Tab-separated table of C-alpha atoms in Angstrom:
chain	number	residue	atom	x	y	z
A	25	MET	CA	23.882	69.603	-16.076
A	26	GLN	CA	21.460	66.698	-15.718
A	27	THR	CA	17.959	67.493	-14.522
A	28	VAL	CA	14.911	65.545	-13.387
A	29	PHE	CA	11.246	66.517	-13.270
A	30	LEU	CA	10.095	66.356	-9.643
A	31	ASN	CA	6.908	67.724	-8.105
A	32	GLY	CA	6.097	69.935	-11.080
A	33	GLU	CA	9.506	71.429	-11.802
A	34	PHE	CA	12.879	70.636	-13.333
A	35	VAL	CA	15.548	70.210	-10.650
A	36	GLU	CA	19.286	69.484	-10.844
A	37	ARG	CA	19.754	65.751	-10.427
A	38	ASP	CA	21.916	66.139	-7.316
A	39	ARG	CA	19.253	68.318	-5.638
A	40	ALA	CA	16.307	65.973	-6.299
A	41	MET	CA	15.096	64.543	-2.991
A	42	LEU	CA	12.126	62.617	-1.661
A	43	SER	CA	10.870	62.752	1.882
A	44	ALA	CA	11.670	59.750	4.060
A	45	PHE	CA	7.929	59.745	4.792
A	46	ASP	CA	6.905	59.426	1.123
A	47	ALA	CA	4.525	56.432	0.753
A	48	GLY	CA	6.307	55.257	-2.381
A	49	PHE	CA	9.622	55.272	-0.534
A	50	GLN	CA	8.320	53.677	2.670
A	51	HIS	CA	5.981	51.064	1.214
A	52	GLY	CA	6.818	50.732	-2.468
A	53	VAL	CA	3.453	52.257	-3.426
A	54	GLY	CA	3.394	53.344	-7.040
A	55	LEU	CA	2.635	52.612	-10.664
A	56	PHE	CA	4.482	53.006	-13.940
A	57	GLU	CA	4.320	53.029	-17.714
A	58	THR	CA	7.301	52.607	-20.006
A	59	MET	CA	7.413	55.044	-22.924
A	60	LEU	CA	9.712	55.337	-25.931
A	61	GLY	CA	11.228	58.665	-26.845
A	62	VAL	CA	12.777	59.101	-30.300
A	63	ARG	CA	14.515	62.066	-31.863
A	64	ARG	CA	13.968	62.613	-35.551
A	65	GLY	CA	15.171	65.330	-37.900
A	66	ASP	CA	12.125	67.484	-37.125
A	67	GLY	CA	12.232	67.146	-33.350
A	68	ALA	CA	11.659	64.866	-30.387
A	69	GLU	CA	8.627	62.639	-29.879
A	70	VAL	CA	7.429	60.343	-27.122
A	71	ILE	CA	5.411	57.638	-28.876
A	72	GLY	CA	1.807	57.490	-27.649
A	73	VAL	CA	2.482	59.913	-24.796
A	74	GLY	CA	-1.177	60.968	-24.578
A	75	ALA	CA	-2.465	57.406	-24.137
A	76	HIS	CA	0.289	56.621	-21.614
A	77	ALA	CA	-0.529	59.756	-19.609
A	78	ASP	CA	-4.263	58.951	-19.657
A	79	ARG	CA	-3.594	55.433	-18.287
A	80	LEU	CA	-1.257	56.747	-15.591
A	81	CYS	CA	-3.778	59.335	-14.425
A	82	ASP	CA	-6.657	56.838	-14.458
A	83	SER	CA	-4.596	54.323	-12.472
A	84	ALA	CA	-3.474	56.963	-9.963
A	85	ARG	CA	-7.111	57.865	-9.312
A	86	LEU	CA	-8.210	54.212	-9.024
A	87	LEU	CA	-5.394	53.492	-6.564
A	88	ARG	CA	-6.154	56.750	-4.723
A	89	LEU	CA	-2.589	57.949	-5.164
A	90	SER	CA	-3.539	61.315	-6.640
A	91	GLU	CA	-6.722	63.120	-7.543
A	92	ASP	CA	-4.969	66.164	-8.993
A	93	LEU	CA	-2.789	64.563	-11.657
A	94	HIS	CA	-3.745	65.765	-15.159
A	95	ALA	CA	-2.911	63.850	-18.337
A	96	ASP	CA	-2.139	66.935	-20.445
A	97	GLY	CA	0.356	68.315	-17.935
A	98	LEU	CA	1.924	64.903	-17.424
A	99	ALA	CA	2.320	64.344	-21.180
A	100	GLN	CA	3.918	67.772	-21.525
A	101	ALA	CA	6.336	67.095	-18.641
A	102	VAL	CA	7.374	63.729	-20.102
A	103	THR	CA	7.964	65.254	-23.530
A	104	GLN	CA	9.950	68.183	-22.099
A	105	THR	CA	12.048	65.791	-20.014
A	106	PHE	CA	12.957	63.810	-23.129
A	107	GLU	CA	13.655	66.968	-25.145
A	108	ARG	CA	15.995	68.285	-22.439
A	109	SER	CA	17.862	64.978	-22.231
A	110	GLY	CA	19.484	65.383	-25.644
A	111	LEU	CA	19.242	61.613	-26.162
A	112	GLU	CA	18.398	60.131	-29.563
A	113	ARG	CA	16.280	57.335	-28.047
A	114	ALA	CA	15.176	56.775	-24.484
A	115	ARG	CA	12.891	54.677	-22.343
A	116	LEU	CA	10.921	56.964	-20.072
């Protein structure tokens, strides 16, 4: 089963939906960072996840997309998403 992280929870890929009224969907409003996930013998790691999450949260606030996004929770969600994927390497 493939899952995605959407609105604070893991959801089956086929059940993940956005509202037709979502600003990102309607107007292309958004921001992104590209992160590298690697799996090593001792576990999975997303390189520089803390710095990436800090930048994403800062940018979201500056663009007034979200005031309640927190870097620690975002970093944890990204790492868990990569861990669940089972991939050896991934761009996130």
